[in-house]
mmCIF file of C-alpha atoms in Angstrom:
data_model
loop_
_atom_site.group_PDB
_atom_site.id
_atom_site.type_symbol
_atom_site.label_atom_id
_atom_site.label_comp_id
_atom_site.label_asym_id
_atom_site.label_seq_id
_atom_site.Cartn_x
_atom_site.Cartn_y
_atom_site.Cartn_z
ATOM 1 C CA MET A 1 95.138 100.708 82.321
ATOM 2 C CA VAL A 2 98.377 102.603 82.742
ATOM 3 C CA SER A 3 97.601 106.114 83.817
ATOM 4 C CA SER A 4 98.863 109.096 85.680
ATOM 5 C CA LEU A 5 96.350 111.618 86.894
ATOM 6 C CA GLY A 6 93.201 112.005 84.897
ATOM 7 C CA PRO A 7 91.080 115.153 84.640
ATOM 8 C CA SER A 8 90.931 116.997 87.975
ATOM 9 C CA TRP A 9 87.135 116.625 88.148
ATOM 10 C CA PHE A 10 87.538 112.846 87.799
ATOM 11 C CA LEU A 11 90.042 112.416 90.620
ATOM 12 C CA GLU A 12 87.623 111.034 93.223
ATOM 13 C CA ALA A 13 86.038 108.622 90.748
ATOM 14 C CA ASP A 14 89.536 107.696 89.588
ATOM 15 C CA VAL A 15 90.456 106.538 93.097
ATOM 16 C CA ILE A 16 87.315 104.380 93.147
ATOM 17 C CA PHE A 17 88.168 102.917 89.722
ATOM 18 C CA ASP A 18 91.732 102.145 90.829
ATOM 19 C CA LEU A 19 90.508 100.379 93.968
ATOM 20 C CA ILE A 20 88.035 98.314 91.926
ATOM 21 C CA PHE A 21 90.826 97.428 89.468
ATOM 22 C CA PHE A 22 92.970 96.441 92.463
ATOM 23 C CA LEU A 23 90.271 94.163 93.882
ATOM 24 C CA VAL A 24 89.375 92.490 90.581
ATOM 25 C CA THR A 25 92.969 91.892 89.446
ATOM 26 C CA GLY A 26 93.828 90.792 92.985
ATOM 27 C CA ILE A 27 91.124 88.121 92.841
ATOM 28 C CA VAL A 28 92.390 87.054 89.403
ATOM 29 C CA SER A 29 95.916 86.721 90.822
ATOM 30 C CA TRP A 30 94.674 84.783 93.865
ATOM 31 C CA MET A 31 92.733 82.350 91.679
ATOM 32 C CA GLY A 32 95.833 81.880 89.536
ATOM 33 C CA PHE A 33 97.943 80.999 92.584
ATOM 34 C CA ARG A 34 95.218 78.645 93.784
ATOM 35 C CA ALA A 35 95.225 76.883 90.406
ATOM 36 C CA TYR A 36 99.031 76.623 90.589
ATOM 37 C CA ARG A 37 98.880 74.971 94.017
ATOM 38 C CA PHE A 38 96.359 72.451 92.701
ATOM 39 C CA PHE A 39 97.768 71.680 89.232
ATOM 40 C CA LYS A 40 101.469 72.504 89.832
ATOM 41 C CA ASP A 41 101.586 74.043 86.348
ATOM 42 C CA GLU A 42 104.220 76.775 85.975
ATOM 43 C CA ARG A 43 101.950 78.635 83.540
ATOM 44 C CA HIS A 44 99.418 79.236 86.316
ATOM 45 C CA ARG A 45 102.170 80.627 88.527
ATOM 46 C CA GLN A 46 103.380 83.001 85.811
ATOM 47 C CA PHE A 47 99.794 84.124 85.142
ATOM 48 C CA ALA A 48 99.246 84.754 88.856
ATOM 49 C CA LEU A 49 102.513 86.680 89.233
ATOM 50 C CA GLY A 50 101.707 88.832 86.216
ATOM 51 C CA PHE A 51 98.377 89.860 87.683
ATOM 52 C CA PHE A 52 99.955 90.289 91.127
ATOM 53 C CA PHE A 53 102.200 93.024 89.730
ATOM 54 C CA ILE A 54 99.253 94.592 87.885
ATOM 55 C CA CYS A 55 97.164 94.416 91.062
ATOM 56 C CA SER A 56 99.965 96.064 93.071
ATOM 57 C CA SER A 57 100.277 98.828 90.483
ATOM 58 C CA TYR A 58 96.616 99.772 90.892
ATOM 59 C CA LEU A 59 96.865 99.814 94.685
ATOM 60 C CA LEU A 60 99.863 102.133 94.453
ATOM 61 C CA LEU A 61 98.069 104.396 91.970
ATOM 62 C CA ALA A 62 94.952 104.534 94.161
ATOM 63 C CA LEU A 63 97.018 105.544 97.199
ATOM 64 C CA THR A 64 98.893 108.155 95.159
ATOM 65 C CA ASN A 65 95.712 109.696 93.791
ATOM 66 C CA LEU A 66 94.129 109.619 97.248
ATOM 67 C CA LEU A 67 97.077 111.474 98.777
ATOM 68 C CA ILE A 68 96.979 114.046 95.989
ATOM 69 C CA MET A 69 93.228 114.509 96.401
ATOM 70 C CA LEU A 70 93.613 115.057 100.157
ATOM 71 C CA GLU A 71 96.473 117.493 99.593
ATOM 72 C CA ILE A 72 94.436 119.496 97.072
ATOM 73 C CA ARG A 73 91.499 119.638 99.488
ATOM 74 C CA ARG A 74 93.800 120.811 102.265
ATOM 75 C CA LEU A 75 95.019 123.657 100.095
ATOM 76 C CA THR A 76 91.596 124.620 98.739
ATOM 77 C CA ASP A 77 91.151 127.559 101.102
ATOM 78 C CA LEU A 78 94.820 128.426 101.344
ATOM 79 C CA VAL A 79 97.240 130.258 99.115
ATOM 80 C CA TYR A 80 99.286 127.932 96.920
ATOM 81 C CA THR A 81 103.048 128.242 97.156
ATOM 82 C CA TRP A 82 105.662 126.933 94.758
ATOM 83 C CA ARG A 83 106.608 124.398 97.419
ATOM 84 C CA ASP A 84 103.038 123.036 97.450
ATOM 85 C CA ILE A 85 102.926 122.815 93.671
ATOM 86 C CA ILE A 86 106.312 121.077 93.505
ATOM 87 C CA ALA A 87 105.297 118.616 96.249
ATOM 88 C CA ILE A 88 102.127 117.629 94.379
ATOM 89 C CA ALA A 89 104.033 117.382 91.089
ATOM 90 C CA ASN A 90 106.699 115.148 92.656
ATOM 91 C CA LEU A 91 104.084 112.908 94.248
ATOM 92 C CA THR A 92 102.286 112.615 90.919
ATOM 93 C CA TYR A 93 105.500 111.783 89.062
ATOM 94 C CA ILE A 94 106.837 109.217 91.541
ATOM 95 C CA GLY A 95 103.482 107.499 92.030
ATOM 96 C CA SER A 96 102.651 107.280 88.338
ATOM 97 C CA LEU A 97 106.198 106.121 87.490
ATOM 98 C CA MET A 98 106.091 103.288 90.030
ATOM 99 C CA HIS A 99 102.590 102.355 88.873
ATOM 100 C CA ALA A 100 103.771 102.181 85.263
ATOM 101 C CA ALA A 101 106.796 100.077 86.273
ATOM 102 C CA LEU A 102 104.725 97.507 88.172
ATOM 103 C CA PHE A 103 102.036 97.408 85.483
ATOM 104 C CA LEU A 104 104.516 96.878 82.646
ATOM 105 C CA ILE A 105 106.398 94.194 84.588
ATOM 106 C CA GLY A 106 103.144 92.302 85.092
ATOM 107 C CA LEU A 107 102.088 92.765 81.489
ATOM 108 C CA THR A 108 105.525 91.636 80.272
ATOM 109 C CA MET A 109 105.179 88.418 82.273
ATOM 110 C CA LEU A 110 101.807 87.793 80.611
ATOM 111 C CA LEU A 111 103.381 88.530 77.228
ATOM 112 C CA PHE A 112 106.062 85.891 77.885
ATOM 113 C CA LEU A 113 103.354 83.456 78.974
ATOM 114 C CA TYR A 114 100.956 83.800 76.057
ATOM 115 C CA LEU A 115 103.638 84.104 73.368
ATOM 116 C CA GLN A 116 105.500 81.190 74.989
ATOM 117 C CA ILE A 117 108.766 83.101 75.169
ATOM 118 C CA THR A 118 111.241 80.924 77.063
ATOM 119 C CA GLU A 119 114.614 82.096 75.725
ATOM 120 C CA LYS A 120 116.350 83.957 78.563
ATOM 121 C CA LYS A 121 118.222 86.313 76.241
ATOM 122 C CA VAL A 122 114.988 87.399 74.567
ATOM 123 C CA LYS A 123 113.351 87.936 77.954
ATOM 124 C CA LEU A 124 116.301 90.015 79.124
ATOM 125 C CA LEU A 125 116.201 92.139 75.971
ATOM 126 C CA VAL A 126 112.479 92.844 76.385
ATOM 127 C CA LEU A 127 112.926 93.718 80.068
ATOM 128 C CA ILE A 128 115.766 96.118 79.241
ATOM 129 C CA LEU A 129 113.602 97.845 76.635
ATOM 130 C CA VAL A 130 110.712 98.058 79.106
ATOM 131 C CA GLY A 131 113.033 99.561 81.715
ATOM 132 C CA PHE A 132 114.241 102.125 79.187
ATOM 133 C CA VAL A 133 110.650 103.108 78.388
ATOM 134 C CA ILE A 134 109.782 103.485 82.080
ATOM 135 C CA LEU A 135 112.825 105.615 82.870
ATOM 136 C CA HIS A 136 112.067 107.961 79.972
ATOM 137 C CA SER A 137 108.324 108.112 80.545
ATOM 138 C CA TYR A 138 108.615 111.595 82.080
ATOM 139 C CA ARG A 139 108.989 112.992 78.573
ATOM 140 C CA THR A 140 105.727 111.668 77.201
ATOM 141 C CA ARG A 141 103.042 109.559 78.832
ATOM 142 C CA ALA A 142 101.918 108.481 75.362
ATOM 143 C CA THR A 143 105.064 106.324 75.071
ATOM 144 C CA ILE A 144 103.933 104.058 77.911
ATOM 145 C CA TYR A 145 100.399 103.957 76.533
ATOM 146 C CA ALA A 146 101.801 102.930 73.135
ATOM 147 C CA VAL A 147 104.071 100.185 74.529
ATOM 148 C CA THR A 148 101.252 98.821 76.685
ATOM 149 C CA THR A 149 98.904 98.828 73.698
ATOM 150 C CA ILE A 150 101.434 96.956 71.535
ATOM 151 C CA PHE A 151 101.995 94.294 74.216
ATOM 152 C CA LEU A 152 98.251 93.840 74.645
ATOM 153 C CA LEU A 153 97.785 93.593 70.884
ATOM 154 C CA PHE A 154 100.281 90.725 70.644
ATOM 155 C CA ILE A 155 98.593 88.962 73.577
ATOM 156 C CA LEU A 156 95.172 89.506 72.004
ATOM 157 C CA VAL A 157 96.272 88.069 68.653
ATOM 158 C CA GLN A 158 97.603 84.950 70.390
ATOM 159 C CA LEU A 159 94.401 84.570 72.417
ATOM 160 C CA ALA A 160 92.329 84.880 69.247
ATOM 161 C CA GLU A 161 94.392 82.068 67.735
ATOM 162 C CA ASN A 162 93.868 79.970 70.872
ATOM 163 C CA TYR A 163 90.119 80.489 70.673
ATOM 164 C CA ARG A 164 90.094 79.617 66.972
ATOM 165 C CA ARG A 165 91.686 76.263 67.819
ATOM 166 C CA LYS A 166 89.837 75.374 71.026
ATOM 167 C CA ARG A 167 86.447 77.117 70.701
ATOM 168 C CA LYS A 168 85.966 77.037 74.479
ATOM 169 C CA ARG A 169 83.821 79.515 76.382
ATOM 170 C CA SER A 170 86.649 80.266 78.809
ATOM 171 C CA SER A 171 88.998 81.010 75.887
ATOM 172 C CA LEU A 172 86.409 83.394 74.449
ATOM 173 C CA LEU A 173 86.006 85.224 77.762
ATOM 174 C CA VAL A 174 89.774 85.615 78.182
ATOM 175 C CA MET A 175 90.087 86.930 74.624
ATOM 176 C CA LEU A 176 87.237 89.405 75.105
ATOM 177 C CA GLY A 177 88.661 90.421 78.488
ATOM 178 C CA PHE A 178 92.079 91.297 77.118
ATOM 179 C CA GLY A 179 90.282 92.928 74.203
ATOM 180 C CA GLY A 180 88.569 95.250 76.681
ATOM 181 C CA VAL A 181 91.875 96.124 78.365
ATOM 182 C CA PHE A 182 93.432 96.688 74.919
ATOM 183 C CA LEU A 183 90.579 98.991 73.895
ATOM 184 C CA GLY A 184 90.991 100.890 77.161
ATOM 185 C CA GLU A 185 94.634 101.611 76.324
ATOM 186 C CA CYS A 186 93.650 102.707 72.808
ATOM 187 C CA LEU A 187 91.193 105.181 74.327
ATOM 188 C CA LEU A 188 93.970 106.577 76.527
ATOM 189 C CA LEU A 189 95.999 107.283 73.397
ATOM 190 C CA ALA A 190 93.093 109.520 72.307
ATOM 191 C CA LEU A 191 93.061 111.376 75.633
ATOM 192 C CA PHE A 192 94.190 114.601 73.959
ATOM 193 C CA LEU A 193 90.802 114.746 72.215
ATOM 194 C CA GLY A 194 88.957 115.222 75.497
ATOM 195 C CA PRO A 195 88.649 113.990 79.110
ATOM 196 C CA ILE A 196 85.655 111.812 78.216
ATOM 197 C CA PHE A 197 88.132 109.340 76.701
ATOM 198 C CA TYR A 198 89.686 108.888 80.147
ATOM 199 C CA VAL A 199 86.326 107.897 81.607
ATOM 200 C CA ALA A 200 85.566 105.601 78.665
ATOM 201 C CA ALA A 201 88.979 103.949 79.070
ATOM 202 C CA GLY A 202 88.292 103.239 82.744
ATOM 203 C CA VAL A 203 84.890 101.683 82.079
ATOM 204 C CA THR A 204 86.167 99.592 79.155
ATOM 205 C CA THR A 205 89.179 98.349 81.117
ATOM 206 C CA LEU A 206 86.988 97.380 84.065
ATOM 207 C CA ILE A 207 84.703 95.350 81.795
ATOM 208 C CA GLY A 208 87.790 93.621 80.394
ATOM 209 C CA TYR A 209 89.096 92.612 83.827
ATOM 210 C CA LEU A 210 85.659 91.355 84.868
ATOM 211 C CA LEU A 211 85.525 89.149 81.764
ATOM 212 C CA ILE A 212 88.955 87.706 82.595
ATOM 213 C CA LEU A 213 87.734 87.005 86.123
ATOM 214 C CA ALA A 214 84.578 85.372 84.738
ATOM 215 C CA SER A 215 86.710 83.070 82.586
ATOM 216 C CA LEU A 216 88.456 81.763 85.708
ATOM 217 C CA VAL A 217 85.236 81.300 87.652
ATOM 218 C CA ARG A 218 83.755 79.213 84.838
ATOM 219 C CA ARG A 219 86.699 76.802 84.691
#
């Protein structure tokens, strides 16, 4: 779930969500690296690296939100100055930008994996476009949400095709897991309708990651 700050009343819960996302995706990445060491299959390594970047993005976002929360609490009984407001705004921007960069890098690696993209020129083109989106994300957060949603949609379609061919329980869990993450991003696109969509996106994304983790445990 690519996000900046959610509703102010959700900030504490947001830190908890981010830490849970960090732990779950971290375990997924660790299990991927363990599978790579055992099977020596490059696909396991790419899967593990993708989730490592996603895991790192959530840790960074959790730390950013925690620092912002502590700063807001420190200023609760004090008079706000423009310097305080600018400091919080800069911290929010830098933290959310780095989170988005790490998340999209990880997701792009998973996109290459599941769509079996091996051509270096195509990979370079996609990475350049992703970099362009990240650098211009200060204009509209919806752009990152949209790109993330599109990437997840392509991954989900490929996973659905894999499940149609194999009909394995693990394939079903992976498909449903990425479906949950995809739905979470769709809910973020509807954030302008109300803060409840932010909460729903967090819960849905968490369920998705847990399903992906369950698919690895069952293998």
